[in-house]
Coordinates of C-alpha atoms and ligand atoms in Angstrom, one line a residue:
M1 CA -25.7 -27.8 6.9
P2 CA -21.7 -29.6 7.6
L3 CA -18.6 -28.0 6.0
V4 CA -16.2 -30.4 4.8
V5 CA -12.4 -29.5 5.8
P6 CA -10.2 -30.3 3.3
G7 CA -6.4 -31.1 5.0
T8 CA -3.7 -31.0 2.2
S9 CA -3.1 -34.7 2.0
S10 CA -6.8 -35.4 1.1
P11 CA -7.9 -33.0 -1.6
L12 CA -10.0 -35.5 -4.3
L13 CA -11.5 -38.0 -1.6
A14 CA -12.5 -34.8 0.3
Q15 CA -14.4 -33.1 -2.5
R16 CA -15.7 -36.8 -3.6
L17 CA -17.4 -37.1 0.4
A18 CA -18.6 -33.5 -0.1
G19 CA -20.3 -34.7 -3.2
V20 CA -21.7 -37.8 -2.2
C21 CA -22.8 -36.0 1.3
G22 CA -24.3 -32.9 -0.4
Y23 CA -22.0 -30.6 2.2
Q24 CA -20.0 -27.4 1.1
I25 CA -16.5 -27.3 1.5
A26 CA -14.8 -24.5 3.8
K27 CA -11.8 -22.4 2.9
V28 CA -8.2 -23.3 4.8
G29 CA -5.1 -21.6 4.4
Y30 CA -2.1 -23.7 4.9
R31 CA 1.2 -22.0 5.5
V32 CA 5.1 -23.4 6.0
F33 CA 6.8 -21.3 8.1
P34 CA 10.8 -21.3 7.0
D35 CA 11.9 -23.6 9.6
G36 CA 9.4 -26.0 8.5
E37 CA 6.7 -25.8 10.9
S38 CA 2.9 -26.1 9.7
Y39 CA 0.2 -23.1 9.8
V40 CA -3.3 -23.7 9.3
R41 CA -6.1 -21.8 9.3
V42 CA -10.1 -22.0 8.7
E43 CA -11.1 -19.1 6.7
D44 CA -14.7 -19.6 6.7
D45 CA -16.6 -18.8 9.9
L46 CA -18.2 -22.6 10.8
K47 CA -21.0 -20.9 12.8
G48 CA -22.2 -23.9 15.0
E49 CA -22.0 -26.2 11.6
V50 CA -20.6 -29.5 12.2
A51 CA -17.4 -29.8 10.6
V52 CA -16.1 -32.9 8.8
V53 CA -12.6 -32.2 8.6
V54 CA -10.8 -34.9 6.4
Q55 CA -7.3 -35.8 6.4
S56 CA -5.5 -39.3 5.4
C57 CA -2.1 -39.4 7.7
P58 CA 0.6 -41.4 5.1
P59 CA 3.7 -40.2 4.8
P60 CA 5.5 -37.5 5.9
Q61 CA 3.3 -39.2 8.5
D62 CA 4.4 -36.7 11.7
K63 CA 3.5 -33.7 9.6
R64 CA 0.3 -34.9 8.5
I65 CA -0.4 -35.8 12.3
M66 CA 0.5 -32.5 13.0
E67 CA -1.9 -30.7 10.4
L68 CA -5.1 -33.0 11.8
L69 CA -4.6 -31.6 14.8
Q70 CA -4.4 -28.0 13.7
L71 CA -7.8 -28.4 11.4
I72 CA -9.7 -29.9 14.4
D73 CA -8.5 -27.1 16.7
A74 CA -8.9 -24.7 14.0
S75 CA -12.6 -25.8 13.1
L76 CA -13.6 -25.5 16.4
R77 CA -12.0 -21.9 16.8
A78 CA -14.1 -21.0 14.0
G79 CA -17.0 -22.0 15.7
A80 CA -17.9 -25.6 14.5
S81 CA -20.4 -27.6 17.2
K82 CA -18.7 -30.8 16.7
V83 CA -15.8 -32.3 14.8
V84 CA -15.6 -35.7 12.9
A85 CA -12.8 -36.5 12.0
V86 CA -12.0 -38.5 8.9
V87 CA -8.4 -40.1 8.8
P88 CA -8.4 -42.7 6.1
Y89 CA -5.4 -44.0 6.6
L90 CA -4.5 -43.8 10.4
A91 CA -0.3 -44.0 11.0
Y92 CA 1.1 -46.1 13.1
S93 CA -1.9 -48.3 13.4
R94 CA 0.8 -51.2 13.1
Q95 CA 2.2 -50.6 16.2
D96 CA -1.2 -51.9 17.9
K97 CA 0.9 -53.5 20.6
V98 CA 4.2 -53.5 22.7
F99 CA 5.8 -56.1 20.7
L100 CA 9.3 -55.2 22.8
P101 CA 9.7 -54.0 26.1
Y102 CA 9.8 -50.2 26.4
E103 CA 8.6 -49.7 22.9
A104 CA 6.2 -46.5 23.2
L105 CA 2.8 -47.7 21.7
S106 CA 2.9 -45.3 19.1
S107 CA -1.0 -46.0 17.9
K108 CA -2.6 -45.4 21.8
I109 CA -0.3 -41.8 21.2
I110 CA -1.8 -40.8 18.5
A111 CA -5.9 -41.6 19.6
R112 CA -5.3 -39.7 22.5
A113 CA -4.3 -36.6 20.5
I114 CA -6.7 -36.8 18.4
E115 CA -8.9 -36.5 21.9
A116 CA -7.1 -34.1 23.7
V117 CA -8.2 -31.6 21.0
G118 CA -11.5 -32.1 20.7
A119 CA -12.4 -34.3 17.9
S120 CA -16.1 -35.6 18.9
S121 CA -15.7 -39.2 16.4
L122 CA -13.6 -40.8 14.5
V123 CA -13.7 -42.2 10.8
T124 CA -10.9 -44.3 9.4
V125 CA -10.7 -46.8 6.5
N126 CA -9.6 -50.8 7.1
V127 CA -8.1 -50.0 10.2
H128 CA -4.6 -52.7 10.3
S129 CA -6.2 -53.5 14.2
E130 CA -9.6 -53.1 15.8
L131 CA -7.6 -52.8 18.7
V132 CA -6.8 -48.8 18.2
L133 CA -10.0 -48.4 18.1
S134 CA -10.2 -49.1 21.8
Y135 CA -7.9 -46.6 22.0
F136 CA -10.4 -44.3 21.7
E137 CA -11.9 -43.7 25.3
R138 CA -14.1 -40.9 25.2
I139 CA -15.2 -40.6 21.5
R140 CA -16.6 -42.8 18.9
A141 CA -14.3 -44.7 16.5
L142 CA -15.0 -46.7 13.4
S143 CA -12.9 -48.4 10.6
V144 CA -15.2 -48.7 7.8
D145 CA -14.5 -51.4 4.8
A146 CA -13.2 -50.2 1.4
F147 CA -12.6 -54.1 0.0
P148 CA -16.6 -54.4 -1.5
E149 CA -15.3 -51.4 -3.6
I150 CA -12.0 -52.6 -4.7
A151 CA -13.9 -55.9 -5.8
D152 CA -16.4 -53.8 -7.7
Y153 CA -13.6 -52.3 -9.5
L154 CA -11.8 -55.9 -10.0
G155 CA -14.9 -56.9 -11.0
S156 CA -14.5 -54.5 -14.3
L157 CA -10.9 -56.3 -15.1
D158 CA -12.7 -59.6 -16.7
L159 CA -11.0 -62.1 -14.6
K160 CA -10.2 -65.4 -15.5
D161 CA -10.5 -68.5 -12.9
P162 CA -9.6 -65.5 -10.4
L163 CA -7.9 -66.9 -7.2
V164 CA -7.5 -63.8 -4.5
L165 CA -4.5 -64.5 -2.3
S166 CA -4.5 -63.4 1.3
P167 CA -0.3 -63.1 1.5
D168 CA -0.8 -63.7 5.3
K169 CA -3.0 -66.2 6.9
K170 CA -4.2 -63.2 9.5
R171 CA -5.8 -61.5 6.4
Y172 CA -7.3 -64.2 5.2
P173 CA -10.8 -62.9 6.0
D174 CA -10.5 -60.1 3.3
A175 CA -9.9 -62.2 1.0
Q176 CA -12.4 -64.2 1.0
K177 CA -14.6 -61.4 1.4
V178 CA -13.2 -60.5 -2.3
A179 CA -13.2 -63.8 -3.8
E180 CA -16.9 -64.3 -2.7
L181 CA -17.7 -60.9 -4.9
V182 CA -15.4 -61.7 -7.7
N183 CA -16.9 -65.5 -8.0
G184 CA -13.0 -66.7 -7.5
E185 CA -11.5 -68.8 -4.8
A186 CA -9.7 -67.7 -1.7
A187 CA -6.4 -68.9 -0.8
F188 CA -3.7 -67.9 2.3
L189 CA 0.0 -67.8 2.5
E190 CA 1.8 -67.7 6.0
K191 CA 4.6 -64.9 6.7
R192 CA 6.5 -63.8 9.0
R193 CA 8.4 -60.6 9.8
D194 CA 11.4 -60.3 11.9
L195 CA 10.5 -57.7 14.5
E196 CA 14.1 -56.2 14.7
T197 CA 15.0 -56.4 11.0
G198 CA 11.4 -55.8 9.9
E199 CA 12.2 -58.7 7.0
V200 CA 9.3 -60.6 5.7
T201 CA 9.6 -64.5 5.1
T202 CA 6.9 -66.8 3.2
E203 CA 6.4 -70.5 3.1
E204 CA 5.9 -71.8 -0.1
R205 CA 2.5 -73.7 -0.7
A206 CA 1.2 -75.7 -3.7
L207 CA -1.6 -73.9 -5.0
V208 CA -3.1 -74.4 -8.3
I209 CA -2.1 -70.9 -10.2
K210 CA -1.9 -72.4 -13.7
G211 CA -3.0 -70.0 -16.1
R212 CA -5.1 -68.2 -13.6
D213 CA -5.0 -64.7 -12.5
V214 CA -4.4 -64.0 -9.2
V215 CA -5.0 -61.3 -7.2
I216 CA -2.9 -60.8 -4.3
V217 CA -5.1 -58.4 -1.6
D218 CA -3.8 -56.8 1.5
D219 CA -4.9 -53.9 4.0
I220 CA -1.4 -51.9 3.4
I221 CA 1.6 -52.2 0.8
S222 CA 4.6 -50.4 2.5
T223 CA 7.5 -52.0 1.1
G224 CA 6.2 -53.8 -1.0
G225 CA 8.2 -57.0 0.6
T226 CA 4.9 -58.8 1.8
I227 CA 3.4 -58.8 -1.9
V228 CA 6.5 -59.5 -3.7
N229 CA 7.2 -62.6 -1.6
A230 CA 4.2 -63.9 -2.6
A231 CA 4.2 -63.3 -6.1
R232 CA 7.5 -65.3 -6.7
I233 CA 5.6 -68.0 -5.0
V234 CA 3.4 -67.7 -7.7
S235 CA 4.6 -66.7 -10.5
K236 CA 6.5 -69.8 -10.4
D237 CA 3.5 -71.5 -11.6
N238 CA 2.4 -69.7 -14.5
P239 CA -0.1 -67.8 -13.5
R240 CA -2.0 -66.1 -16.3
R241 CA -1.7 -62.3 -14.9
I242 CA -0.8 -61.5 -11.2
I243 CA -2.7 -58.2 -9.7
A244 CA -2.1 -56.7 -6.4
A245 CA -4.6 -54.9 -4.9
C246 CA -4.5 -53.1 -1.3
V247 CA -6.6 -49.9 0.5
H248 CA -3.5 -47.9 1.9
G249 CA -0.5 -48.0 -1.1
L250 CA 2.3 -46.3 1.0
Y251 CA 4.9 -47.4 -1.6
A252 CA 7.8 -47.0 0.5
A253 CA 11.1 -47.5 -0.7
N254 CA 10.7 -47.7 -4.6
A255 CA 7.7 -50.7 -3.7
L256 CA 6.2 -50.2 -7.2
E257 CA 9.6 -51.0 -8.6
K258 CA 10.0 -54.2 -6.9
L259 CA 6.4 -54.8 -7.5
A260 CA 6.4 -55.1 -11.0
A261 CA 10.0 -56.5 -11.1
A262 CA 8.4 -59.6 -9.3
G263 CA 5.7 -59.7 -12.0
V264 CA 3.0 -58.2 -10.7
K265 CA 1.3 -56.7 -13.7
E266 CA -1.2 -54.1 -11.8
V267 CA -1.5 -52.2 -9.2
I268 CA -4.4 -50.9 -7.4
S269 CA -5.5 -49.0 -4.2
T270 CA -8.2 -46.4 -3.0
D271 CA -8.0 -42.7 -2.4
T272 CA -7.4 -42.8 1.3
I273 CA -3.8 -42.4 0.2
E274 CA -3.7 -40.6 -3.0
S275 CA -1.8 -41.4 -5.7
Q276 CA -1.3 -42.6 -9.3
T277 CA -3.0 -46.3 -8.3
S278 CA -5.7 -45.4 -6.8
R279 CA -8.5 -46.8 -9.3
V280 CA -11.1 -47.3 -6.4
T281 CA -13.1 -44.2 -4.4
A282 CA -13.5 -44.9 -0.7
A283 CA -15.8 -42.2 -0.5
K284 CA -19.1 -43.3 -0.9
T285 CA -18.3 -45.8 2.2
I286 CA -17.0 -43.2 4.4
A287 CA -20.0 -41.1 3.4
S288 CA -22.4 -43.5 5.1
A289 CA -20.4 -43.5 8.2
V290 CA -19.8 -39.4 8.0
R291 CA -23.5 -38.9 7.5
D292 CA -24.6 -41.3 10.9
L293 CA -22.2 -39.6 12.8
V294 CA -23.8 -36.2 11.7
E295 CA -27.4 -36.6 11.8
G296 CA -27.0 -39.2 14.8
Ligands
R5P1 C1 1.1 -56.5 7.8 O1 0.4 -56.8 8.7 C2 0.4 -55.8 6.9 O2 -1.1 -56.3 6.7 C3 0.8 -55.5 5.6 O3 0.9 -56.7 5.0 C4 1.8 -55.3 5.3 O4 2.0 -53.6 6.5 C5 2.5 -55.1 4.2 O5 4.0 -54.0 4.1 P1 5.4 -54.1 3.2 O6 4.7 -53.7 1.9 O7 6.2 -53.4 4.0 O8 5.4 -55.4 3.4

């Protein structure tokens, strides 16, 4: 029977995934050396079984990524026949292109490292850019969609005349998908990010907001700047409630405080990054992809 090998960043999701798939959880020992280096050892003999390594890569990303690579390596050394790497939040996916001359193409470095260490396949959740999947040249890499689960949760919030708003035109299809599932209307704003400073500006747009529940959806909340801009625009027109929903809640630089100050009443995310806002689990969605890869 396949075993789930849990990483330190995904203890709950690893358990949930094992529960949904009916797999055992392998014992793993972790240590940090006095100089800060990580040590990982798989303490069970994996005896020709498939290892499903579950390790998300939120901050501190570089440490999480090293641990992910160590878990893959250690699973193979413990006798696993193959490793399915489940990386719910795949860090560095926003650096999917070279935007300015001589930048490192970080997402391609990550893909090459995961392949080089010996994973047979990779599953992630709502990858920021499909381009990143194409950087896996030797193994199968796929991204599953957690927005239906988010929509399910939103459905339990008794939304009034919901407007599902994408704060960025590029991600409008996600808002459309959620709007359809909650019987709401979808809309988008247009944002621009300064490539040097990272500062986000969002254009105002005439939208009918008064008395409605506005759900701002995005794949990632990092500094919160994108959602804060959108919340400020819609709050001028007296919405009933502003809710922010994302797949990956990174919450850098006091993002949650900034969202609250901008009038966001509730923030929802999934357990791809485990935090106090993780109201939704991506376990079932990931499980169907993992089963296909394990059994296929
Ligand atoms: C960017 O293209 C993403 O879809 C998110 O909008 C972005 O990562 C959010 O970042 P922040 O919260 O720092 O504005």
